[in-house]
Short mmCIF file of C-alpha atoms and ligand atoms in Angstrom, two decimals:
data_model
loop_
_atom_site.label_atom_id
_atom_site.label_comp_id
_atom_site.label_asym_id
_atom_site.label_seq_id
_atom_site.Cartn_x
_atom_site.Cartn_y
_atom_site.Cartn_z
CA MET A 6 2.22 -25.01 -9.09
CA ALA A 7 1.70 -26.06 -5.46
CA LEU A 8 -1.47 -24.17 -3.25
CA VAL A 9 -0.12 -21.61 -1.49
CA THR A 10 -1.25 -19.96 1.41
CA VAL A 11 -3.25 -17.22 2.34
CA ALA A 12 -0.88 -15.94 4.69
CA GLU A 13 1.48 -16.11 2.16
CA LEU A 14 -0.96 -13.75 -0.85
CA ALA A 15 -1.70 -11.76 1.91
CA GLN A 16 2.01 -10.44 3.11
CA ARG A 17 2.63 -9.66 -0.09
CA ALA A 18 -0.44 -7.39 -0.38
CA ALA A 19 0.01 -5.73 2.36
CA GLN A 20 3.63 -4.94 1.06
CA GLY A 21 2.37 -3.62 -2.26
CA GLY A 22 -0.82 -1.51 -0.64
CA TYR A 23 -3.94 -4.48 -2.20
CA ALA A 24 -6.11 -6.92 -1.09
CA VAL A 25 -6.36 -10.72 -2.29
CA GLY A 26 -10.49 -11.32 -2.98
CA ALA A 27 -11.59 -14.91 -1.17
CA PHE A 28 -13.91 -16.08 -3.18
CA ASN A 29 -16.74 -19.30 -2.00
CA LEU A 30 -17.19 -21.89 -4.16
CA ASN A 31 -19.50 -25.03 -3.71
CA ASN A 32 -19.63 -26.18 -7.27
CA MET A 33 -17.27 -26.61 -10.42
CA GLU A 34 -18.41 -23.52 -12.60
CA ILE A 35 -17.68 -20.76 -9.36
CA LEU A 36 -14.51 -22.51 -9.25
CA GLN A 37 -13.81 -22.41 -13.50
CA ALA A 38 -14.84 -18.81 -12.82
CA VAL A 39 -12.96 -17.17 -10.32
CA ILE A 40 -9.64 -18.96 -11.49
CA GLU A 41 -10.45 -18.64 -14.94
CA ALA A 42 -10.74 -14.65 -14.07
CA ALA A 43 -7.72 -14.70 -11.83
CA GLU A 44 -5.66 -15.80 -15.10
CA GLU A 45 -7.36 -13.40 -17.41
CA GLU A 46 -6.73 -10.19 -14.64
CA ARG A 47 -3.20 -12.12 -14.06
CA SER A 48 -3.92 -11.65 -10.24
CA PRO A 49 -3.24 -13.66 -7.10
CA VAL A 50 -6.82 -15.45 -6.07
CA ILE A 51 -8.09 -17.73 -2.73
CA LEU A 52 -10.38 -20.38 -3.40
CA GLN A 53 -12.67 -20.98 -0.11
CA ALA A 54 -15.13 -23.28 0.70
CA SER A 55 -17.40 -22.77 4.15
CA GLN A 56 -18.53 -25.47 5.88
CA GLY A 57 -21.97 -25.74 3.91
CA GLY A 58 -19.82 -25.46 1.09
CA LEU A 59 -18.02 -28.86 2.18
CA LYS A 60 -20.98 -30.51 2.76
CA TYR A 61 -22.93 -29.59 -0.28
CA ALA A 62 -20.23 -30.64 -3.04
CA GLY A 63 -17.65 -32.88 -0.14
CA ILE A 64 -14.29 -32.23 1.15
CA ASP A 65 -12.31 -34.43 -1.40
CA TYR A 66 -14.07 -32.73 -4.43
CA ILE A 67 -13.21 -29.23 -3.48
CA VAL A 68 -9.62 -29.89 -2.67
CA ALA A 69 -9.64 -32.49 -6.04
CA MET A 70 -10.69 -29.58 -7.88
CA ALA A 71 -9.19 -26.46 -6.18
CA ARG A 72 -5.41 -29.19 -6.16
CA VAL A 73 -6.33 -29.28 -10.24
CA ALA A 74 -6.75 -25.60 -10.29
CA ALA A 75 -3.85 -24.79 -8.89
CA GLU A 76 -1.75 -26.86 -10.56
CA ARG A 77 -2.86 -25.78 -14.35
CA ALA A 78 -2.87 -22.61 -13.18
CA SER A 79 -0.15 -19.68 -13.83
CA VAL A 80 -1.06 -17.34 -11.02
CA PRO A 81 -0.83 -17.55 -6.48
CA VAL A 82 -3.70 -20.31 -5.83
CA ALA A 83 -4.35 -20.29 -1.97
CA LEU A 84 -7.53 -22.98 -0.74
CA ASN A 85 -8.78 -21.84 2.58
CA LEU A 86 -11.62 -22.80 4.82
CA ASP A 87 -13.71 -20.52 5.30
CA HIS A 88 -15.77 -19.61 8.93
CA GLY A 89 -14.69 -23.05 10.11
CA THR A 90 -16.13 -23.34 14.11
CA SER A 91 -14.05 -26.38 15.32
CA PHE A 92 -10.37 -27.96 15.95
CA GLU A 93 -11.56 -31.56 14.14
CA GLN A 94 -13.12 -29.47 11.67
CA ALA A 95 -9.81 -28.00 11.08
CA MET A 96 -7.68 -30.46 10.82
CA GLN A 97 -9.20 -32.45 8.63
CA CYS A 98 -8.61 -29.59 6.30
CA ILE A 99 -4.95 -29.59 7.46
CA ARG A 100 -5.51 -32.89 6.58
CA LYS A 101 -7.11 -33.45 3.43
CA GLY A 102 -4.73 -30.73 2.05
CA PHE A 103 -6.25 -26.89 1.98
CA SER A 104 -3.93 -24.39 2.60
CA ALA A 105 -4.97 -22.55 4.92
CA VAL A 106 -7.51 -22.60 7.07
CA MET A 107 -10.38 -19.95 8.91
CA VAL A 108 -11.45 -21.51 13.00
CA ASP A 109 -14.02 -18.69 13.00
CA GLY A 110 -14.39 -18.64 17.61
CA SER A 111 -16.21 -15.66 17.30
CA MET A 112 -19.67 -17.02 19.05
CA LEU A 113 -17.36 -17.81 21.89
CA GLU A 114 -15.64 -16.21 24.70
CA PHE A 115 -12.95 -14.00 24.24
CA GLU A 116 -10.91 -16.82 26.19
CA ASP A 117 -12.53 -19.71 24.28
CA ASN A 118 -12.00 -17.96 21.25
CA VAL A 119 -8.09 -17.34 22.16
CA ALA A 120 -7.60 -21.46 23.19
CA LEU A 121 -9.37 -22.76 20.31
CA VAL A 122 -7.37 -20.35 18.09
CA ARG A 123 -4.69 -21.04 19.24
CA ARG A 124 -4.51 -25.21 19.38
CA VAL A 125 -4.92 -24.83 15.88
CA THR A 126 -2.10 -22.34 15.32
CA ASP A 127 0.03 -24.70 16.91
CA VAL A 128 -0.54 -27.46 14.95
CA ALA A 129 -1.11 -25.54 11.27
CA HIS A 130 2.27 -24.12 11.56
CA ALA A 131 3.79 -26.67 12.29
CA VAL A 132 3.02 -27.63 8.86
CA GLY A 133 3.02 -24.75 6.82
CA VAL A 134 -1.30 -24.36 7.13
CA SER A 135 -2.27 -20.63 7.64
CA VAL A 136 -4.63 -19.55 9.61
CA GLU A 137 -7.31 -17.16 9.94
CA ALA A 138 -9.42 -15.68 13.53
CA GLU A 139 -12.58 -13.23 13.99
CA LEU A 140 -12.81 -11.20 16.94
CA GLY A 141 -15.98 -9.62 17.28
CA LYS A 142 -19.59 -10.20 15.45
CA ILE A 143 -19.60 -9.60 12.53
CA GLY A 144 -23.56 -10.15 11.72
CA GLY A 145 -25.74 -11.60 8.55
CA THR A 146 -25.87 -15.61 7.35
CA GLU A 147 -23.04 -17.45 5.80
CA ASP A 148 -24.57 -20.33 5.15
CA ASP A 149 -24.86 -22.15 9.12
CA ILE A 150 -23.44 -19.09 10.42
CA VAL A 151 -26.16 -16.76 11.22
CA VAL A 152 -25.75 -13.61 13.83
CA ALA A 153 -28.72 -11.54 13.91
CA GLU A 154 -28.41 -7.72 14.19
CA LYS A 155 -28.60 -7.08 17.87
CA ASP A 156 -25.68 -9.68 18.18
CA ALA A 157 -22.98 -8.48 15.85
CA MET A 158 -20.03 -7.08 17.96
CA MET A 159 -17.66 -4.44 16.50
CA THR A 160 -14.04 -5.56 16.85
CA ASP A 161 -12.21 -3.73 19.64
CA PRO A 162 -8.50 -2.63 19.11
CA ASP A 163 -7.36 -3.01 22.17
CA GLU A 164 -8.74 -6.59 22.56
CA ALA A 165 -7.46 -7.31 18.94
CA ALA A 166 -3.94 -6.94 20.21
CA GLU A 167 -4.07 -9.10 23.63
CA PHE A 168 -6.12 -11.62 21.38
CA VAL A 169 -3.12 -11.61 18.14
CA GLU A 170 -0.21 -11.99 20.88
CA ARG A 171 -1.72 -15.26 22.47
CA ALA A 172 -3.49 -16.46 19.68
CA LYS A 173 -1.05 -16.38 17.23
CA PRO A 174 -3.30 -15.82 14.36
CA ASP A 175 -2.18 -15.35 10.94
CA LEU A 176 -4.85 -13.19 10.05
CA LEU A 177 -7.50 -11.16 11.95
CA ALA A 178 -11.10 -10.82 10.27
CA VAL A 179 -11.85 -7.68 12.03
CA ALA A 180 -16.29 -6.44 12.20
CA ILE A 181 -16.63 -2.92 11.59
CA GLY A 182 -19.74 -2.51 10.21
CA THR A 183 -19.91 -4.92 7.29
CA ALA A 184 -22.25 -8.07 7.54
CA HIS A 185 -22.98 -11.29 5.34
CA GLY A 186 -25.12 -11.48 3.09
CA VAL A 187 -27.56 -9.38 0.49
CA TYR A 188 -27.52 -5.85 2.68
CA LYS A 189 -31.37 -4.08 3.40
CA GLY A 190 -29.38 -0.54 3.43
CA GLU A 191 -26.20 0.90 2.69
CA PRO A 192 -23.35 -0.51 5.29
CA ARG A 193 -21.68 1.72 7.03
CA LEU A 194 -17.62 0.75 7.69
CA ASP A 195 -16.19 2.13 10.74
CA PHE A 196 -12.96 3.47 8.91
CA ASP A 197 -11.52 5.13 12.30
CA ARG A 198 -12.10 1.57 13.82
CA LEU A 199 -10.25 -0.16 11.30
CA LEU A 200 -7.39 2.56 11.36
CA ALA A 201 -7.33 2.00 15.36
CA ILE A 202 -7.28 -2.16 14.83
CA LYS A 203 -3.93 -1.46 12.01
CA GLY A 204 -2.47 0.78 14.62
CA LYS A 205 -2.56 -2.50 16.97
CA VAL A 206 -2.21 -5.91 15.15
CA SER A 207 0.43 -6.11 13.00
CA ILE A 208 -0.94 -8.96 10.71
CA PRO A 209 -3.04 -9.02 7.28
CA LEU A 210 -6.63 -8.11 8.15
CA VAL A 211 -9.70 -9.42 6.55
CA LEU A 212 -12.83 -7.72 5.38
CA HIS A 213 -16.17 -10.39 5.36
CA GLY A 214 -19.09 -9.42 4.48
CA ALA A 215 -18.00 -7.47 0.87
CA SER A 216 -20.23 -7.67 -1.28
CA GLY A 217 -23.02 -5.11 -1.16
CA VAL A 218 -19.67 -2.29 -0.02
CA PRO A 219 -19.57 0.41 -2.00
CA ASP A 220 -16.42 0.35 -4.54
CA ASP A 221 -15.34 3.58 -2.37
CA ALA A 222 -15.51 2.32 0.95
CA ILE A 223 -13.73 -1.26 -0.05
CA ARG A 224 -10.45 1.40 -2.03
CA ARG A 225 -10.84 3.13 0.95
CA ALA A 226 -10.68 -0.48 3.98
CA CYS A 227 -8.01 -1.16 1.26
CA LYS A 228 -5.82 1.59 2.35
CA LEU A 229 -6.07 1.09 6.06
CA GLY A 230 -4.77 -2.50 5.75
CA ILE A 231 -7.54 -4.92 4.83
CA THR A 232 -5.62 -7.27 2.72
CA LYS A 233 -8.21 -10.19 2.09
CA ILE A 234 -11.24 -9.36 0.81
CA ASN A 235 -14.35 -12.49 1.18
CA ILE A 236 -17.38 -12.38 -1.96
CA ASP A 237 -19.88 -14.80 -1.86
CA THR A 238 -23.34 -13.11 -2.62
CA GLU A 239 -22.30 -11.68 -5.98
CA LEU A 240 -21.78 -15.21 -7.04
CA ARG A 241 -24.91 -16.28 -6.33
CA VAL A 242 -27.08 -13.27 -7.62
CA ALA A 243 -24.99 -13.50 -10.56
CA PHE A 244 -25.39 -17.55 -10.89
CA SER A 245 -28.86 -17.41 -9.80
CA SER A 246 -29.74 -14.58 -12.30
CA ALA A 247 -28.04 -15.73 -15.05
CA VAL A 248 -29.62 -19.61 -15.04
CA ARG A 249 -33.25 -17.91 -14.03
CA ASP A 250 -32.75 -15.51 -17.41
CA THR A 251 -31.66 -18.44 -19.23
CA LEU A 252 -34.87 -20.58 -18.70
CA VAL A 253 -36.95 -17.21 -19.06
CA SER A 254 -35.54 -17.26 -22.55
CA ASN A 255 -35.18 -21.04 -23.49
CA PRO A 256 -38.39 -22.52 -21.25
CA LYS A 257 -37.62 -26.05 -23.13
CA GLU A 258 -33.66 -26.05 -22.21
CA ILE A 259 -32.94 -28.73 -20.38
CA ASP A 260 -28.95 -28.95 -20.93
CA PRO A 261 -26.93 -28.29 -17.80
CA ARG A 262 -23.96 -26.71 -20.47
CA LYS A 263 -26.30 -23.96 -21.37
CA ILE A 264 -27.96 -23.50 -18.58
CA LEU A 265 -24.44 -23.27 -16.00
CA GLY A 266 -22.47 -22.27 -18.94
CA PRO A 267 -24.16 -18.46 -18.84
CA ALA A 268 -24.01 -18.40 -15.54
CA ARG A 269 -19.96 -18.71 -15.30
CA GLU A 270 -19.63 -16.11 -17.63
CA ALA A 271 -21.61 -14.13 -15.97
CA MET A 272 -19.53 -15.08 -12.53
CA LYS A 273 -16.25 -14.29 -14.53
CA ARG A 274 -17.56 -11.22 -15.10
CA VAL A 275 -18.54 -10.09 -11.35
CA VAL A 276 -14.75 -11.78 -9.97
CA LYS A 277 -13.06 -9.36 -12.83
CA GLU A 278 -14.37 -6.49 -11.78
CA LYS A 279 -13.49 -7.35 -7.80
CA MET A 280 -9.87 -8.13 -8.97
CA ARG A 281 -9.68 -4.29 -10.23
CA LEU A 282 -11.58 -2.62 -7.44
CA PHE A 283 -9.06 -4.63 -4.48
CA GLY A 284 -5.96 -3.73 -6.75
CA CYS A 285 -4.66 -7.77 -7.16
CA SER A 286 -5.20 -7.81 -10.72
CA GLY A 287 -1.56 -7.82 -12.68
CA LYS A 288 0.05 -9.09 -9.36
CA ALA A 289 0.19 -12.44 -9.81
O1 G3H B 11 -17.25 -15.47 4.55
C1 G3H B 11 -17.91 -15.21 3.23
C2 G3H B 11 -18.57 -14.51 3.32
O2 G3H B 11 -18.53 -12.68 4.55
C3 G3H B 11 -19.26 -13.28 2.22
O3 G3H B 11 -19.56 -12.04 2.55
O4 G3H B 11 -22.36 -12.30 1.65
O5 G3H B 11 -21.06 -10.26 1.57
O6 G3H B 11 -20.56 -12.41 -0.02
P1 G3H B 11 -20.53 -12.10 1.73
ZN1 ZN B 12 -17.41 -14.35 6.20
#
């Protein structure tokens, strides 16, 4: 089937009380691991690429792989630009065939974030593409998006209501205590804040920086309105650990298939676990 929008998957998730996993990819093995996991779990799935992923793999390769994956899959698949930061980049991805874009204006002043997101949603909605925005600043590092701990800023529920009303995104990424990358200590999510945001806006909410967040916190976040959950770091850890193990036990191995194959399996295990945790298993 053709690529579907993230909004379609997130709205269904909101009605069903679960969240859909969004997994960052930048090569074939990651894509295959995610898609095979989704098929085996009978789960809807969101493939996404950050600016860094597009730079590394090339946008045409990312779109071509995702398109083939969606056509062959028996589960719904979306392709999302993750943490896009400009109107031009969002337009390029839409023209190339992305079914959804995140335009991350969280580094901008409130009014500039509203203006940027509204400009993108006006075009994206006209051509059937969904839009995710971010309000508040999620800490940590996601490729070239770096937010120091002192600059991270939680989402204000009242600001969120005004932002959604004016900018018209389909989904809102909220800052409630998660951060991108490997956590130093256990993240503490502000569930009261999440409940307050949920009470003020009616669109699906997105949790970034979900790698390393304890399972019970994830389950609680799903109950409080999170319907898209982003995972990148745990895939990177699974990939790199498997490659390291292979090369340590077989230092003379030179066949990429024997080096990357086990990494693909390791990532697939992570994705399946996440789909069960998010509740999207069996929801295709
Ligand atoms: O946008 C991507 C995700 O927010 C990555 O989060 O580093 O916790 O996997 P993560
Ligand atoms: Zn993110």
